[in-house]
mmCIF file with all atom_site columns, C-alpha atoms in Angstrom:
data_model
loop_
_atom_site.group_PDB
_atom_site.id
_atom_site.type_symbol
_atom_site.label_atom_id
_atom_site.label_alt_id
_atom_site.label_comp_id
_atom_site.label_asym_id
_atom_site.label_entity_id
_atom_site.label_seq_id
_atom_site.pdbx_PDB_ins_code
_atom_site.Cartn_x
_atom_site.Cartn_y
_atom_site.Cartn_z
_atom_site.occupancy
_atom_site.B_iso_or_equiv
_atom_site.pdbx_formal_charge
_atom_site.auth_seq_id
_atom_site.auth_comp_id
_atom_site.auth_asym_id
_atom_site.auth_atom_id
_atom_site.pdbx_PDB_model_num
ATOM 1  C CA . MET A 1 1  ? 0.000   0.000  0.000  1.00 48.00 ? 1  MET A CA 1
ATOM 2  C CA . LYS A 1 2  ? 1.310   3.425  -0.965 1.00 48.00 ? 2  LYS A CA 1
ATOM 3  C CA . LYS A 1 3  ? 1.866   5.848  1.932  1.00 48.00 ? 3  LYS A CA 1
ATOM 4  C CA . SER A 1 4  ? 0.537   9.355  1.650  1.00 45.00 ? 4  SER A CA 1
ATOM 5  C CA . THR A 1 5  ? 3.150   12.069 1.924  1.00 47.00 ? 5  THR A CA 1
ATOM 6  C CA . ASP A 1 6  ? 0.505   14.564 3.027  1.00 47.00 ? 6  ASP A CA 1
ATOM 7  C CA . THR A 1 7  ? -0.287  14.210 6.730  1.00 47.00 ? 7  THR A CA 1
ATOM 8  C CA . LYS A 1 8  ? -3.459  16.308 6.521  1.00 54.00 ? 8  LYS A CA 1
ATOM 9  C CA . GLU A 1 9  ? -6.454  14.528 5.107  1.00 56.00 ? 9  GLU A CA 1
ATOM 10 C CA . THR A 1 10 ? -8.976  16.769 3.391  1.00 57.00 ? 10 THR A CA 1
ATOM 11 C CA . LYS A 1 11 ? -12.556 15.852 4.217  1.00 75.00 ? 11 LYS A CA 1
ATOM 12 C CA . LYS A 1 12 ? -15.518 17.141 2.278  1.00 88.00 ? 12 LYS A CA 1
ATOM 13 C CA . PHE A 1 13 ? -18.621 18.177 4.169  1.00 92.00 ? 13 PHE A CA 1
ATOM 14 C CA . GLU A 1 14 ? -21.899 18.762 2.347  1.00 95.00 ? 14 GLU A CA 1
ATOM 15 C CA . VAL A 1 15 ? -23.861 21.224 4.499  1.00 96.00 ? 15 VAL A CA 1
ATOM 16 C CA . LYS A 1 16 ? -27.467 22.332 4.028  1.00 98.00 ? 16 LYS A CA 1
ATOM 17 C CA . VAL A 1 17 ? -28.975 24.804 6.502  1.00 98.00 ? 17 VAL A CA 1
ATOM 18 C CA . LYS A 1 18 ? -32.555 23.704 7.131  1.00 97.00 ? 18 LYS A CA 1
ATOM 19 C CA . ARG A 1 19 ? -33.938 26.306 9.560  1.00 97.00 ? 19 ARG A CA 1
ATOM 20 C CA . ALA A 1 20 ? -32.757 29.617 10.961 1.00 98.00 ? 20 ALA A CA 1
ATOM 21 C CA . LYS A 1 21 ? -34.064 32.104 13.519 1.00 97.00 ? 21 LYS A CA 1
ATOM 22 C CA . ALA A 1 22 ? -32.329 35.345 14.500 1.00 97.00 ? 22 ALA A CA 1
ATOM 23 C CA . PHE A 1 23 ? -32.030 35.775 18.286 1.00 95.00 ? 23 PHE A CA 1
ATOM 24 C CA . SER A 1 24 ? -30.300 39.167 18.057 1.00 94.00 ? 24 SER A CA 1
ATOM 25 C CA . ASP A 1 25 ? -28.143 41.199 15.673 1.00 93.00 ? 25 ASP A CA 1
ATOM 26 C CA . THR A 1 26 ? -25.158 38.936 16.365 1.00 95.00 ? 26 THR A CA 1
ATOM 27 C CA . ARG A 1 27 ? -26.696 35.508 17.137 1.00 97.00 ? 27 ARG A CA 1
ATOM 28 C CA . THR A 1 28 ? -28.755 33.233 14.914 1.00 97.00 ? 28 THR A CA 1
ATOM 29 C CA . GLY A 1 29 ? -29.962 29.773 15.871 1.00 97.00 ? 29 GLY A CA 1
ATOM 30 C CA . PHE A 1 30 ? -30.071 27.198 13.098 1.00 98.00 ? 30 PHE A CA 1
ATOM 31 C CA . SER A 1 31 ? -30.269 23.525 12.189 1.00 97.00 ? 31 SER A CA 1
ATOM 32 C CA . MET A 1 32 ? -28.232 21.925 9.447  1.00 97.00 ? 32 MET A CA 1
ATOM 33 C CA . GLU A 1 33 ? -27.748 18.642 7.652  1.00 97.00 ? 33 GLU A CA 1
ATOM 34 C CA . VAL A 1 34 ? -24.125 17.530 7.299  1.00 96.00 ? 34 VAL A CA 1
ATOM 35 C CA . ASN A 1 35 ? -23.471 14.619 4.941  1.00 95.00 ? 35 ASN A CA 1
ATOM 36 C CA . GLY A 1 36 ? -27.017 13.360 5.633  1.00 95.00 ? 36 GLY A CA 1
ATOM 37 C CA . ILE A 1 37 ? -26.892 13.788 9.437  1.00 95.00 ? 37 ILE A CA 1
ATOM 38 C CA . ASP A 1 38 ? -29.055 16.415 11.152 1.00 96.00 ? 38 ASP A CA 1
ATOM 39 C CA . ILE A 1 39 ? -27.439 18.700 13.715 1.00 96.00 ? 39 ILE A CA 1
ATOM 40 C CA . ASN A 1 40 ? -29.933 20.885 15.580 1.00 96.00 ? 40 ASN A CA 1
ATOM 41 C CA . ASP A 1 41 ? -29.521 23.751 18.053 1.00 95.00 ? 41 ASP A CA 1
ATOM 42 C CA . CYS A 1 42 ? -26.442 25.364 16.482 1.00 96.00 ? 42 CYS A CA 1
ATOM 43 C CA . VAL A 1 43 ? -25.785 29.091 16.898 1.00 97.00 ? 43 VAL A CA 1
ATOM 44 C CA . TYR A 1 44 ? -24.033 31.297 14.346 1.00 98.00 ? 44 TYR A CA 1
ATOM 45 C CA . ILE A 1 45 ? -22.258 34.097 16.214 1.00 97.00 ? 45 ILE A CA 1
ATOM 46 C CA . GLU A 1 46 ? -20.887 37.236 14.584 1.00 95.00 ? 46 GLU A CA 1
ATOM 47 C CA . TRP A 1 47 ? -17.977 38.329 16.767 1.00 91.00 ? 47 TRP A CA 1
ATOM 48 C CA . LYS A 1 48 ? -15.485 41.191 16.585 1.00 92.00 ? 48 LYS A CA 1
ATOM 49 C CA . ASP A 1 49 ? -12.601 38.677 16.334 1.00 92.00 ? 49 ASP A CA 1
ATOM 50 C CA . GLY A 1 50 ? -14.372 36.652 13.628 1.00 93.00 ? 50 GLY A CA 1
ATOM 51 C CA . ASP A 1 51 ? -17.586 34.735 13.146 1.00 95.00 ? 51 ASP A CA 1
ATOM 52 C CA . PHE A 1 52 ? -17.950 31.199 14.503 1.00 94.00 ? 52 PHE A CA 1
ATOM 53 C CA . ILE A 1 53 ? -20.460 28.417 15.091 1.00 96.00 ? 53 ILE A CA 1
ATOM 54 C CA . SER A 1 54 ? -21.428 27.159 18.517 1.00 95.00 ? 54 SER A CA 1
ATOM 55 C CA . PHE A 1 55 ? -22.413 23.499 18.345 1.00 96.00 ? 55 PHE A CA 1
ATOM 56 C CA . PRO A 1 56 ? -25.037 21.909 20.636 1.00 95.00 ? 56 PRO A CA 1
ATOM 57 C CA . SER A 1 57 ? -23.562 20.966 24.013 1.00 92.00 ? 57 SER A CA 1
ATOM 58 C CA . TYR A 1 58 ? -24.389 19.753 27.518 1.00 92.00 ? 58 TYR A CA 1
ATOM 59 C CA . LYS A 1 59 ? -23.044 20.641 30.952 1.00 91.00 ? 59 LYS A CA 1
ATOM 60 C CA . ASP A 1 60 ? -20.676 18.143 32.604 1.00 90.00 ? 60 ASP A CA 1
ATOM 61 C CA . LYS A 1 61 ? -22.670 16.028 35.085 1.00 90.00 ? 61 LYS A CA 1
ATOM 62 C CA . ASN A 1 62 ? -19.696 15.549 37.426 1.00 92.00 ? 62 ASN A CA 1
ATOM 63 C CA . GLY A 1 63 ? -19.150 19.271 37.990 1.00 89.00 ? 63 GLY A CA 1
ATOM 64 C CA . ALA A 1 64 ? -15.926 19.505 35.974 1.00 91.00 ? 64 ALA A CA 1
ATOM 65 C CA . LYS A 1 65 ? -14.508 23.004 35.498 1.00 93.00 ? 65 LYS A CA 1
ATOM 66 C CA . ASP A 1 66 ? -12.389 24.502 32.732 1.00 90.00 ? 66 ASP A CA 1
ATOM 67 C CA . GLU A 1 67 ? -9.022  26.226 33.283 1.00 92.00 ? 67 GLU A CA 1
ATOM 68 C CA . LYS A 1 68 ? -10.799 29.465 34.268 1.00 94.00 ? 68 LYS A CA 1
ATOM 69 C CA . GLY A 1 69 ? -13.024 27.767 36.834 1.00 92.00 ? 69 GLY A CA 1
ATOM 70 C CA . ARG A 1 70 ? -16.184 27.881 34.702 1.00 93.00 ? 70 ARG A CA 1
ATOM 71 C CA . ASP A 1 71 ? -18.538 24.933 34.249 1.00 94.00 ? 71 ASP A CA 1
ATOM 72 C CA . LYS A 1 72 ? -17.311 22.498 31.579 1.00 93.00 ? 72 LYS A CA 1
ATOM 73 C CA . TYR A 1 73 ? -19.531 21.796 28.557 1.00 91.00 ? 73 TYR A CA 1
ATOM 74 C CA . TRP A 1 74 ? -19.228 18.965 26.016 1.00 91.00 ? 74 TRP A CA 1
ATOM 75 C CA . ASN A 1 75 ? -20.377 19.070 22.383 1.00 91.00 ? 75 ASN A CA 1
ATOM 76 C CA . TYR A 1 76 ? -22.924 16.529 21.147 1.00 88.00 ? 76 TYR A CA 1
ATOM 77 C CA . ALA A 1 77 ? -21.719 16.981 17.585 1.00 91.00 ? 77 ALA A CA 1
ATOM 78 C CA . TRP A 1 78 ? -18.790 18.759 15.984 1.00 89.00 ? 78 TRP A CA 1
ATOM 79 C CA . PHE A 1 79 ? -16.867 18.888 12.725 1.00 92.00 ? 79 PHE A CA 1
ATOM 80 C CA . PRO A 1 80 ? -14.088 21.162 11.440 1.00 93.00 ? 80 PRO A CA 1
ATOM 81 C CA . ILE A 1 81 ? -15.282 24.204 9.514  1.00 93.00 ? 81 ILE A CA 1
ATOM 82 C CA . SER A 1 82 ? -13.060 26.008 7.026  1.00 93.00 ? 82 SER A CA 1
ATOM 83 C CA . LYS A 1 83 ? -13.406 29.728 6.345  1.00 93.00 ? 83 LYS A CA 1
ATOM 84 C CA . GLU A 1 84 ? -15.016 28.907 3.011  1.00 94.00 ? 84 GLU A CA 1
ATOM 85 C CA . LEU A 1 85 ? -17.574 26.583 4.582  1.00 95.00 ? 85 LEU A CA 1
ATOM 86 C CA . LEU A 1 86 ? -18.332 29.148 7.308  1.00 96.00 ? 86 LEU A CA 1
ATOM 87 C CA . ALA A 1 87 ? -19.020 31.751 4.612  1.00 96.00 ? 87 ALA A CA 1
ATOM 88 C CA . ASP A 1 88 ? -21.298 29.288 2.776  1.00 97.00 ? 88 ASP A CA 1
ATOM 89 C CA . ILE A 1 89 ? -23.236 28.508 5.964  1.00 97.00 ? 89 ILE A CA 1
ATOM 90 C CA . LYS A 1 90 ? -23.652 32.242 6.637  1.00 97.00 ? 90 LYS A CA 1
ATOM 91 C CA . LYS A 1 91 ? -24.968 32.747 3.096  1.00 97.00 ? 91 LYS A CA 1
ATOM 92 C CA . GLN A 1 92 ? -27.482 29.908 3.539  1.00 98.00 ? 92 GLN A CA 1
ATOM 93 C CA . ILE A 1 93 ? -28.648 31.327 6.899  1.00 97.00 ? 93 ILE A CA 1
ATOM 94 C CA . GLU A 1 94 ? -29.115 34.817 5.419  1.00 97.00 ? 94 GLU A CA 1
ATOM 95 C CA . ALA A 1 95 ? -31.228 33.334 2.599  1.00 97.00 ? 95 ALA A CA 1
ATOM 96 C CA . LEU A 1 96 ? -33.592 31.791 5.170  1.00 97.00 ? 96 LEU A CA 1
ATOM 97 C CA . LEU A 1 97 ? -34.027 34.923 7.321  1.00 94.00 ? 97 LEU A CA 1
#
């Protein structure tokens, strides 16, 4: 078997935003389908340091804290999002609002 010289594997994600609801000027809740799998309760956040997506999460049941002493949360679902994909998701959200 031939070894790959590239250590980074490029994965393709097909994303379709299904629903969107603006909570404020900077936050929009939405649901999306990623490669046939539904991910609900996402939030698109427009931030001064750059836009990002908050994935659905739950609070740690054992009371774990992060490095700043805040409650620890764990994501139900997550996948890496490139700048191009983030821009595409934003465009799809804007079309639904």
